[in-house]
Amino acid sequence: MAEFTMELNDDQKQVRDWIHGFAADVIRPAAAEWDEREETPWPVIQEAAKVGIYSLDFYAQQFFDPTGLGIPMAMEELFWGDAGIALSIVGTGLAAIGVVANGTEEQIGTWIPQMYGTPDDVKVAAFCSSEPDAGSDVGAMRTRAVYDQAKDEWVLNGTKTWATNGGIANVHIVVAVVDPELGTKGHASFIVPPGTPGLTQGQKFKKHGIRASHTAEVVLEDVRVPGSCLLGGKDKLDERLARARERAAAGGGERVKNAAMATFEASRPAVGAMAVGTARAAYEVALDYAKTRTQFGRPIIDNQGVAFQLADMRTQIDAARLLVWRASWMAVAGKPFTSAEGSMSKLYASEVAKKVTAQAVQILGGNGYTREYPVERMHRDSAIYTIFEGTSEIQRLVIARTLSGMPIR
């Protein structure tokens, strides 16, 4: 277990500078165009694949960094470039992680390569969990998976929403209910191979921000997948369901629920790092602008009203990064989030991103309100951080419940 440190080692610095260079040279010049087009930036994803950033190997190397700082460092630099394009690059990772975390070795070896494709023929994958009536309340999920024993197939029916890459993905990972009586413990994940009949794209959302990232509904109508597409396999699922039923009968349901919450906690610092990247980008634009923009015969940074805002912005960004790094290190070190440190990092960083980008717009004044300057786009992009991967209200609920031990509603 690595000791916690705020100093990146030489290898980490080299990787950081490499990603930063790609973000500066490839992502940023394309950001405004793909935001306006509201389309998946396939050429940029292909460039990321050619240099090795869009690949499972890259994310695996960062994920297994013993300090825990590989993923947050990579996310911050990519999202510093542009949030929409960066999400298009990293969106497949969520589906891939779902397979790596829950799948068999055979499933991992078979499906992960198909999620990414090749540098000459890039593919994307989608993780489909949220539903029209089941966002924060995952227990309200309605998509059902029924096992057809005669054919050794699972039949999926339902509608997923807010799916990154939904409908355009080569491979979809779909979370569905297999035992409604067990609540969230009765869920399972399924691989839907490319070209499977019955899976179609529903509404594509026209979004306020992160517009270069494709977000859509995924409709499943009698979608049949082989038994081998159940992540982890049926034997493992049957064992897990049996344990859940035993615990529920023994009155241990709440303990199981808390254990599941700990899993979600561990993924939230990465989103916090994305928010830090966007906030840092907006701060840097505002700082440079304040040094060069003159009013009343002097740079506007000479005015306390502007300088103090920048001081607060930088302080909040650094504080957010420290919370993200702490939670990331705790996760890789196996330390329990006894105070919901994962949710703390995501909550604070996402709120900072919204605040800092708004202040950047204010510092640039009328220019900040136009699309001629990137802070307008960054401000729109920042709104997503307080919504996805658990809203700020849900983060506060998780933190309050963890601190108090009470079922706060």
GROMACS .gro file of C-alpha atoms in nm:
model
  409
    1MET     CA    1   0.000   0.000   0.000
    2ALA     CA    2   0.145   0.336  -0.104
    3GLU     CA    3   0.157   0.618   0.149
    4PHE     CA    4  -0.059   0.917   0.075
    5THR     CA    5   0.135   1.191  -0.098
    6MET     CA    6   0.053   1.513  -0.279
    7GLU     CA    7   0.365   1.484  -0.494
    8LEU     CA    8   0.339   1.297  -0.823
    9ASN     CA    9   0.633   1.072  -0.905
   10ASP     CA   10   0.832   1.108  -1.228
   11ASP     CA   11   0.629   0.843  -1.414
   12GLN     CA   12   0.301   1.008  -1.313
   13LYS     CA   13   0.428   1.349  -1.420
   14GLN     CA   14   0.527   1.209  -1.757
   15VAL     CA   15   0.181   1.057  -1.808
   16ARG     CA   16   0.013   1.379  -1.690
   17ASP     CA   17   0.216   1.590  -1.933
   18TRP     CA   18   0.141   1.347  -2.216
   19ILE     CA   19  -0.235   1.363  -2.154
   20HIS     CA   20  -0.221   1.739  -2.108
   21GLY     CA   21  -0.044   1.774  -2.442
   22PHE     CA   22  -0.314   1.571  -2.616
   23ALA     CA   23  -0.585   1.777  -2.447
   24ALA     CA   24  -0.417   2.103  -2.551
   25ASP     CA   25  -0.323   2.006  -2.907
   26VAL     CA   26  -0.612   1.782  -3.013
   27ILE     CA   27  -0.913   1.823  -2.783
   28ARG     CA   28  -0.922   2.200  -2.728
   29PRO     CA   29  -0.897   2.305  -3.094
   30ALA     CA   30  -1.194   2.079  -3.172
   31ALA     CA   31  -1.408   2.165  -2.870
   32ALA     CA   32  -1.619   2.450  -3.009
   33GLU     CA   33  -1.692   2.271  -3.338
   34TRP     CA   34  -1.824   1.951  -3.180
   35ASP     CA   35  -2.018   2.142  -2.915
   36GLU     CA   36  -2.200   2.322  -3.196
   37ARG     CA   37  -2.251   2.005  -3.399
   38GLU     CA   38  -2.379   1.809  -3.097
   39GLU     CA   39  -2.233   1.493  -3.246
   40THR     CA   40  -1.991   1.225  -3.132
   41PRO     CA   41  -1.639   1.346  -3.223
   42TRP     CA   42  -1.527   1.028  -3.398
   43PRO     CA   43  -1.207   1.182  -3.545
   44VAL     CA   44  -1.090   1.289  -3.199
   45ILE     CA   45  -1.169   0.950  -3.049
   46GLN     CA   46  -0.972   0.791  -3.332
   47GLU     CA   47  -0.675   1.015  -3.259
   48ALA     CA   48  -0.699   0.919  -2.891
   49ALA     CA   49  -0.698   0.553  -2.995
   50LYS     CA   50  -0.393   0.600  -3.217
   51VAL     CA   51  -0.185   0.749  -2.935
   52GLY     CA   52  -0.310   0.494  -2.681
   53ILE     CA   53  -0.538   0.706  -2.464
   54TYR     CA   54  -0.858   0.546  -2.592
   55SER     CA   55  -0.783   0.189  -2.485
   56LEU     CA   56  -0.847  -0.048  -2.198
   57ASP     CA   57  -0.473  -0.081  -2.137
   58PHE     CA   58  -0.443   0.291  -2.067
   59TYR     CA   59  -0.727   0.297  -1.817
   60ALA     CA   60  -0.611  -0.026  -1.655
   61GLN     CA   61  -0.266   0.123  -1.598
   62GLN     CA   62  -0.416   0.429  -1.434
   63PHE     CA   63  -0.669   0.226  -1.235
   64PHE     CA   64  -0.399   0.002  -1.088
   65ASP     CA   65  -0.170   0.292  -0.997
   66PRO     CA   66  -0.080   0.198  -0.636
   67THR     CA   67  -0.117   0.560  -0.519
   68GLY     CA   68  -0.474   0.581  -0.648
   69LEU     CA   69  -0.395   0.905  -0.832
   70GLY     CA   70  -0.375   0.768  -1.187
   71ILE     CA   71  -0.744   0.795  -1.271
   72PRO     CA   72  -0.813   1.136  -1.111
   73MET     CA   73  -0.500   1.278  -1.273
   74ALA     CA   74  -0.604   1.150  -1.617
   75MET     CA   75  -0.964   1.268  -1.577
   76GLU     CA   76  -0.859   1.616  -1.469
   77GLU     CA   77  -0.633   1.666  -1.771
   78LEU     CA   78  -0.879   1.530  -2.028
   79PHE     CA   79  -1.168   1.736  -1.892
   80TRP     CA   80  -0.941   2.040  -1.873
   81GLY     CA   81  -0.933   2.004  -2.251
   82ASP     CA   82  -1.311   1.986  -2.296
   83ALA     CA   83  -1.581   1.809  -2.098
   84GLY     CA   84  -1.796   1.696  -2.391
   85ILE     CA   85  -1.515   1.546  -2.596
   86ALA     CA   86  -1.350   1.399  -2.288
   87LEU     CA   87  -1.673   1.224  -2.191
   88SER     CA   88  -1.691   1.078  -2.540
   89ILE     CA   89  -1.340   0.942  -2.488
   90VAL     CA   90  -1.392   0.801  -2.139
   91GLY     CA   91  -1.761   0.703  -2.168
   92THR     CA   92  -1.680   0.351  -2.286
   93GLY     CA   93  -1.478   0.302  -1.969
   94LEU     CA   94  -1.787   0.278  -1.750
   95ALA     CA   95  -1.919  -0.017  -1.951
   96ALA     CA   96  -1.575  -0.174  -1.957
   97ILE     CA   97  -1.538  -0.142  -1.582
   98GLY     CA   98  -1.876  -0.309  -1.541
   99VAL     CA   99  -1.748  -0.611  -1.734
  100VAL     CA  100  -1.409  -0.620  -1.562
  101ALA     CA  101  -1.564  -0.589  -1.216
  102ASN     CA  102  -1.840  -0.847  -1.262
  103GLY     CA  103  -1.753  -1.062  -1.562
  104THR     CA  104  -1.564  -1.387  -1.605
  105GLU     CA  105  -1.221  -1.398  -1.765
  106GLU     CA  106  -1.379  -1.530  -2.083
  107GLN     CA  107  -1.631  -1.244  -2.092
  108ILE     CA  108  -1.358  -0.988  -2.033
  109GLY     CA  109  -1.141  -1.130  -2.309
  110THR     CA  110  -1.432  -1.157  -2.553
  111TRP     CA  111  -1.615  -0.830  -2.505
  112ILE     CA  112  -1.368  -0.562  -2.394
  113PRO     CA  113  -1.184  -0.556  -2.731
  114GLN     CA  114  -1.518  -0.520  -2.908
  115MET     CA  115  -1.601  -0.217  -2.694
  116TYR     CA  116  -1.297  -0.022  -2.814
  117GLY     CA  117  -1.242  -0.159  -3.162
  118THR     CA  118  -0.912  -0.060  -3.324
  119PRO     CA  119  -0.747   0.274  -3.403
  120ASP     CA  120  -0.861   0.232  -3.765
  121ASP     CA  121  -1.214   0.124  -3.669
  122VAL     CA  122  -1.301   0.268  -3.329
  123LYS     CA  123  -1.607   0.149  -3.141
  124VAL     CA  124  -1.780   0.271  -2.825
  125ALA     CA  125  -1.977   0.099  -2.552
  126ALA     CA  126  -2.269   0.207  -2.335
  127PHE     CA  127  -2.359   0.139  -1.974
  128CYS     CA  128  -2.737   0.145  -1.934
  129SER     CA  129  -2.869   0.174  -1.580
  130SER     CA  130  -3.089   0.484  -1.533
  131GLU     CA  131  -3.455   0.475  -1.634
  132PRO     CA  132  -3.728   0.739  -1.675
  133ASP     CA  133  -3.857   0.660  -1.324
  134ALA     CA  134  -3.537   0.521  -1.174
  135GLY     CA  135  -3.254   0.771  -1.157
  136SER     CA  136  -3.144   0.837  -0.802
  137ASP     CA  137  -3.394   0.575  -0.688
  138VAL     CA  138  -3.233   0.264  -0.840
  139GLY     CA  139  -3.474   0.051  -0.642
  140ALA     CA  140  -3.752   0.169  -0.876
  141MET     CA  141  -3.590   0.004  -1.180
  142ARG     CA  142  -3.845  -0.168  -1.407
  143THR     CA  143  -3.638  -0.321  -1.687
  144ARG     CA  144  -3.683  -0.696  -1.647
  145ALA     CA  145  -3.468  -0.989  -1.745
  146VAL     CA  146  -3.643  -1.328  -1.755
  147TYR     CA  147  -3.454  -1.652  -1.803
  148ASP     CA  148  -3.571  -1.886  -2.079
  149GLN     CA  149  -3.428  -2.212  -1.952
  150ALA     CA  150  -3.527  -2.412  -2.260
  151LYS     CA  151  -3.313  -2.194  -2.485
  152ASP     CA  152  -3.059  -2.080  -2.222
  153GLU     CA  153  -3.141  -1.719  -2.309
  154TRP     CA  154  -3.232  -1.409  -2.113
  155VAL     CA  155  -3.517  -1.192  -2.243
  156LEU     CA  156  -3.486  -0.820  -2.164
  157ASN     CA  157  -3.768  -0.565  -2.177
  158GLY     CA  158  -3.765  -0.203  -2.066
  159THR     CA  159  -3.640   0.147  -2.141
  160LYS     CA  160  -3.312   0.298  -2.029
  161THR     CA  161  -3.237   0.668  -2.034
  162TRP     CA  162  -2.943   0.907  -2.001
  163ALA     CA  163  -2.718   0.641  -2.156
  164THR     CA  164  -2.386   0.777  -2.276
  165ASN     CA  165  -2.332   0.627  -2.623
  166GLY     CA  166  -2.677   0.468  -2.598
  167GLY     CA  167  -2.793   0.331  -2.932
  168ILE     CA  168  -2.466   0.404  -3.116
  169ALA     CA  169  -2.259   0.165  -2.906
  170ASN     CA  170  -2.116  -0.155  -3.042
  171VAL     CA  171  -2.177  -0.325  -2.705
  172HIS     CA  172  -2.439  -0.229  -2.445
  173ILE     CA  173  -2.419  -0.330  -2.079
  174VAL     CA  174  -2.771  -0.332  -1.937
  175VAL     CA  175  -2.869  -0.352  -1.571
  176ALA     CA  176  -3.203  -0.528  -1.523
  177VAL     CA  177  -3.422  -0.673  -1.248
  178VAL     CA  178  -3.413  -1.051  -1.217
  179ASP     CA  179  -3.587  -1.078  -0.877
  180PRO     CA  180  -3.819  -0.783  -0.794
  181GLU     CA  181  -3.869  -0.898  -0.433
  182LEU     CA  182  -3.503  -0.837  -0.349
  183GLY     CA  183  -3.495  -0.470  -0.447
  184THR     CA  184  -3.150  -0.354  -0.559
  185LYS     CA  185  -3.000  -0.691  -0.465
  186GLY     CA  186  -3.220  -0.851  -0.730
  187HIS     CA  187  -3.043  -0.670  -1.014
  188ALA     CA  188  -2.801  -0.822  -1.264
  189SER     CA  189  -2.599  -0.693  -1.559
  190PHE     CA  190  -2.614  -0.825  -1.915
  191ILE     CA  191  -2.405  -0.789  -2.227
  192VAL     CA  192  -2.608  -0.704  -2.535
  193PRO     CA  193  -2.392  -0.791  -2.838
  194PRO     CA  194  -2.382  -0.570  -3.148
  195GLY     CA  195  -2.673  -0.611  -3.385
  196THR     CA  196  -2.900  -0.785  -3.133
  197PRO     CA  197  -3.264  -0.761  -3.251
  198GLY     CA  198  -3.498  -0.561  -3.028
  199LEU     CA  199  -3.248  -0.302  -2.904
  200THR     CA  200  -3.307   0.041  -3.055
  201GLN     CA  201  -3.214   0.398  -2.982
  202GLY     CA  202  -3.495   0.608  -2.845
  203GLN     CA  203  -3.482   0.982  -2.797
  204LYS     CA  204  -3.144   1.147  -2.841
  205PHE     CA  205  -3.121   1.430  -2.590
  206LYS     CA  206  -3.029   1.783  -2.695
  207LYS     CA  207  -2.840   1.894  -2.389
  208HIS     CA  208  -2.745   2.218  -2.216
  209GLY     CA  209  -2.381   2.110  -2.196
  210ILE     CA  210  -2.139   1.824  -2.275
  211ARG     CA  211  -2.299   1.834  -2.618
  212ALA     CA  212  -2.018   1.645  -2.794
  213SER     CA  213  -2.113   1.341  -2.585
  214HIS     CA  214  -2.401   1.132  -2.723
  215THR     CA  215  -2.678   1.077  -2.467
  216ALA     CA  216  -2.994   0.886  -2.554
  217GLU     CA  217  -3.265   0.644  -2.449
  218VAL     CA  218  -3.219   0.274  -2.517
  219VAL     CA  219  -3.535   0.073  -2.581
  220LEU     CA  220  -3.535  -0.304  -2.522
  221GLU     CA  221  -3.822  -0.504  -2.670
  222ASP     CA  222  -3.794  -0.880  -2.626
  223VAL     CA  223  -3.418  -0.857  -2.653
  224ARG     CA  224  -3.277  -1.209  -2.634
  225VAL     CA  225  -2.918  -1.264  -2.529
  226PRO     CA  226  -2.740  -1.595  -2.471
  227GLY     CA  227  -2.700  -1.720  -2.115
  228SER     CA  228  -2.327  -1.654  -2.154
  229CYS     CA  229  -2.406  -1.279  -2.168
  230LEU     CA  230  -2.508  -1.265  -1.800
  231LEU     CA  231  -2.209  -1.100  -1.635
  232GLY     CA  232  -2.050  -1.344  -1.394
  233GLY     CA  233  -2.263  -1.637  -1.507
  234LYS     CA  234  -2.584  -1.791  -1.376
  235ASP     CA  235  -2.425  -2.001  -1.102
  236LYS     CA  236  -2.275  -1.692  -0.945
  237LEU     CA  237  -2.605  -1.504  -0.980
  238ASP     CA  238  -2.803  -1.787  -0.819
  239GLU     CA  239  -2.559  -1.796  -0.525
  240ARG     CA  240  -2.581  -1.420  -0.477
  241LEU     CA  241  -2.960  -1.418  -0.489
  242ALA     CA  242  -2.977  -1.704  -0.240
  243ARG     CA  243  -2.755  -1.516   0.005
  244ALA     CA  244  -2.964  -1.203  -0.037
  245ARG     CA  245  -3.283  -1.396   0.038
  246GLU     CA  246  -3.127  -1.548   0.349
  247ARG     CA  247  -3.013  -1.209   0.475
  248ALA     CA  248  -3.352  -1.055   0.404
  249ALA     CA  249  -3.523  -1.335   0.595
  250ALA     CA  250  -3.284  -1.282   0.886
  251GLY     CA  251  -3.352  -0.907   0.890
  252GLY     CA  252  -3.011  -0.816   0.744
  253GLY     CA  253  -3.134  -0.620   0.448
  254GLU     CA  254  -3.004  -0.285   0.571
  255ARG     CA  255  -2.652  -0.422   0.614
  256VAL     CA  256  -2.652  -0.545   0.254
  257LYS     CA  257  -2.777  -0.209   0.133
  258ASN     CA  258  -2.494  -0.026   0.310
  259ALA     CA  259  -2.236  -0.260   0.157
  260ALA     CA  260  -2.374  -0.183  -0.189
  261MET     CA  261  -2.356   0.190  -0.119
  262ALA     CA  262  -1.986   0.154  -0.042
  263THR     CA  263  -1.931   0.027  -0.396
  264PHE     CA  264  -2.092   0.339  -0.546
  265GLU     CA  265  -1.887   0.555  -0.310
  266ALA     CA  266  -1.562   0.430  -0.461
  267SER     CA  267  -1.649   0.550  -0.815
  268ARG     CA  268  -1.742   0.906  -0.729
  269PRO     CA  269  -1.396   1.064  -0.694
  270ALA     CA  270  -1.338   1.016  -1.068
  271VAL     CA  271  -1.636   1.241  -1.140
  272GLY     CA  272  -1.498   1.489  -0.890
  273ALA     CA  273  -1.172   1.492  -1.087
  274MET     CA  274  -1.364   1.568  -1.406
  275ALA     CA  275  -1.521   1.867  -1.233
  276VAL     CA  276  -1.181   1.985  -1.110
  277GLY     CA  277  -1.052   1.976  -1.467
  278THR     CA  278  -1.335   2.194  -1.598
  279ALA     CA  279  -1.305   2.436  -1.307
  280ARG     CA  280  -0.930   2.467  -1.352
  281ALA     CA  281  -0.971   2.537  -1.723
  282ALA     CA  282  -1.219   2.819  -1.658
  283TYR     CA  283  -1.002   2.966  -1.383
  284GLU     CA  284  -0.698   2.975  -1.611
  285VAL     CA  285  -0.891   3.156  -1.886
  286ALA     CA  286  -1.023   3.408  -1.633
  287LEU     CA  287  -0.678   3.464  -1.482
  288ASP     CA  288  -0.515   3.528  -1.820
  289TYR     CA  289  -0.800   3.758  -1.921
  290ALA     CA  290  -0.780   3.957  -1.598
  291LYS     CA  291  -0.407   4.015  -1.651
  292THR     CA  292  -0.450   4.150  -2.004
  293ARG     CA  293  -0.791   4.321  -2.001
  294THR     CA  294  -0.759   4.688  -1.910
  295GLN     CA  295  -1.026   4.918  -1.774
  296PHE     CA  296  -0.969   5.271  -1.642
  297GLY     CA  297  -0.606   5.251  -1.748
  298ARG     CA  298  -0.501   4.933  -1.566
  299PRO     CA  299  -0.547   4.555  -1.580
  300ILE     CA  300  -0.870   4.449  -1.413
  301ILE     CA  301  -0.677   4.208  -1.187
  302ASP     CA  302  -0.549   4.518  -1.006
  303ASN     CA  303  -0.901   4.556  -0.866
  304GLN     CA  304  -0.971   4.369  -0.546
  305GLY     CA  305  -1.317   4.275  -0.668
  306VAL     CA  306  -1.157   4.066  -0.944
  307ALA     CA  307  -0.838   3.958  -0.768
  308PHE     CA  308  -1.024   3.827  -0.462
  309GLN     CA  309  -1.257   3.626  -0.684
  310LEU     CA  310  -0.957   3.462  -0.850
  311ALA     CA  311  -0.802   3.392  -0.511
  312ASP     CA  312  -1.120   3.218  -0.397
  313MET     CA  313  -1.148   3.025  -0.724
  314ARG     CA  314  -0.795   2.886  -0.697
  315THR     CA  315  -0.838   2.800  -0.329
  316GLN     CA  316  -1.161   2.611  -0.395
  317ILE     CA  317  -1.012   2.422  -0.690
  318ASP     CA  318  -0.714   2.310  -0.485
  319ALA     CA  319  -0.939   2.209  -0.196
  320ALA     CA  320  -1.158   2.007  -0.433
  321ARG     CA  321  -0.856   1.830  -0.580
  322LEU     CA  322  -0.732   1.738  -0.233
  323LEU     CA  323  -1.069   1.583  -0.144
  324VAL     CA  324  -1.064   1.386  -0.471
  325TRP     CA  325  -0.708   1.266  -0.416
  326ARG     CA  326  -0.779   1.169  -0.057
  327ALA     CA  327  -1.082   0.961  -0.154
  328SER     CA  328  -0.898   0.804  -0.449
  329TRP     CA  329  -0.607   0.704  -0.226
  330MET     CA  330  -0.841   0.567   0.040
  331ALA     CA  331  -1.019   0.354  -0.220
  332VAL     CA  332  -0.702   0.194  -0.355
  333ALA     CA  333  -0.564   0.151  -0.002
  334GLY     CA  334  -0.876  -0.033   0.107
  335LYS     CA  335  -0.964   0.221   0.374
  336PRO     CA  336  -1.338   0.243   0.447
  337PHE     CA  337  -1.523   0.564   0.371
  338THR     CA  338  -1.642   0.606   0.728
  339SER     CA  339  -1.744   0.966   0.661
  340ALA     CA  340  -1.858   0.914   0.299
  341GLU     CA  341  -1.534   1.064   0.171
  342GLY     CA  342  -1.617   0.954  -0.184
  343SER     CA  343  -1.941   1.149  -0.182
  344MET     CA  344  -1.769   1.444  -0.016
  345SER     CA  345  -1.519   1.469  -0.301
  346LYS     CA  346  -1.785   1.448  -0.570
  347LEU     CA  347  -2.019   1.691  -0.394
  348TYR     CA  348  -1.761   1.960  -0.328
  349ALA     CA  349  -1.581   1.936  -0.663
  350SER     CA  350  -1.904   1.949  -0.864
  351GLU     CA  351  -2.033   2.251  -0.672
  352VAL     CA  352  -1.696   2.422  -0.713
  353ALA     CA  353  -1.705   2.364  -1.090
  354LYS     CA  354  -2.043   2.535  -1.120
  355LYS     CA  355  -1.934   2.826  -0.902
  356VAL     CA  356  -1.591   2.879  -1.058
  357THR     CA  357  -1.718   2.866  -1.417
  358ALA     CA  358  -1.989   3.118  -1.330
  359GLN     CA  359  -1.727   3.349  -1.176
  360ALA     CA  360  -1.513   3.311  -1.489
  361VAL     CA  361  -1.804   3.427  -1.704
  362GLN     CA  362  -1.851   3.724  -1.471
  363ILE     CA  363  -1.484   3.822  -1.485
  364LEU     CA  364  -1.491   3.818  -1.865
  365GLY     CA  365  -1.811   4.024  -1.858
  366GLY     CA  366  -1.991   4.049  -2.190
  367ASN     CA  367  -1.716   3.849  -2.360
  368GLY     CA  368  -1.773   3.565  -2.117
  369TYR     CA  369  -2.135   3.543  -2.225
  370THR     CA  370  -2.042   3.484  -2.589
  371ARG     CA  371  -1.926   3.168  -2.761
  372GLU     CA  372  -1.614   3.349  -2.876
  373TYR     CA  373  -1.465   3.261  -2.538
  374PRO     CA  374  -1.461   2.906  -2.395
  375VAL     CA  375  -1.588   2.992  -2.046
  376GLU     CA  376  -1.943   3.010  -2.179
  377ARG     CA  377  -1.918   2.646  -2.286
  378MET     CA  378  -1.739   2.546  -1.967
  379HIS     CA  379  -2.015   2.701  -1.759
  380ARG     CA  380  -2.278   2.502  -1.949
  381ASP     CA  381  -2.073   2.183  -1.921
  382SER     CA  382  -2.023   2.222  -1.545
  383ALA     CA  383  -2.394   2.185  -1.471
  384ILE     CA  384  -2.379   1.810  -1.533
  385TYR     CA  385  -2.143   1.740  -1.243
  386THR     CA  386  -2.405   1.815  -0.980
  387ILE     CA  387  -2.648   1.581  -1.158
  388PHE     CA  388  -2.492   1.262  -1.289
  389GLU     CA  389  -2.334   0.987  -1.075
  390GLY     CA  390  -2.570   1.098  -0.800
  391THR     CA  391  -2.705   1.452  -0.762
  392SER     CA  392  -2.566   1.689  -0.502
  393GLU     CA  393  -2.878   1.626  -0.297
  394ILE     CA  394  -2.810   1.250  -0.302
  395GLN     CA  395  -2.446   1.309  -0.203
  396ARG     CA  396  -2.558   1.516   0.095
  397LEU     CA  397  -2.805   1.244   0.189
  398VAL     CA  398  -2.532   0.978   0.174
  399ILE     CA  399  -2.296   1.191   0.383
  400ALA     CA  400  -2.562   1.275   0.641
  401ARG     CA  401  -2.670   0.912   0.676
  402THR     CA  402  -2.309   0.800   0.711
  403LEU     CA  403  -2.228   1.059   0.976
  404SER     CA  404  -2.548   1.017   1.177
  405GLY     CA  405  -2.622   0.650   1.128
  406MET     CA  406  -2.985   0.753   1.090
  407PRO     CA  407  -3.221   0.678   0.796
  408ILE     CA  408  -3.251   1.045   0.699
  409ARG     CA  409  -3.505   1.106   0.421
   0.00000   0.00000   0.00000
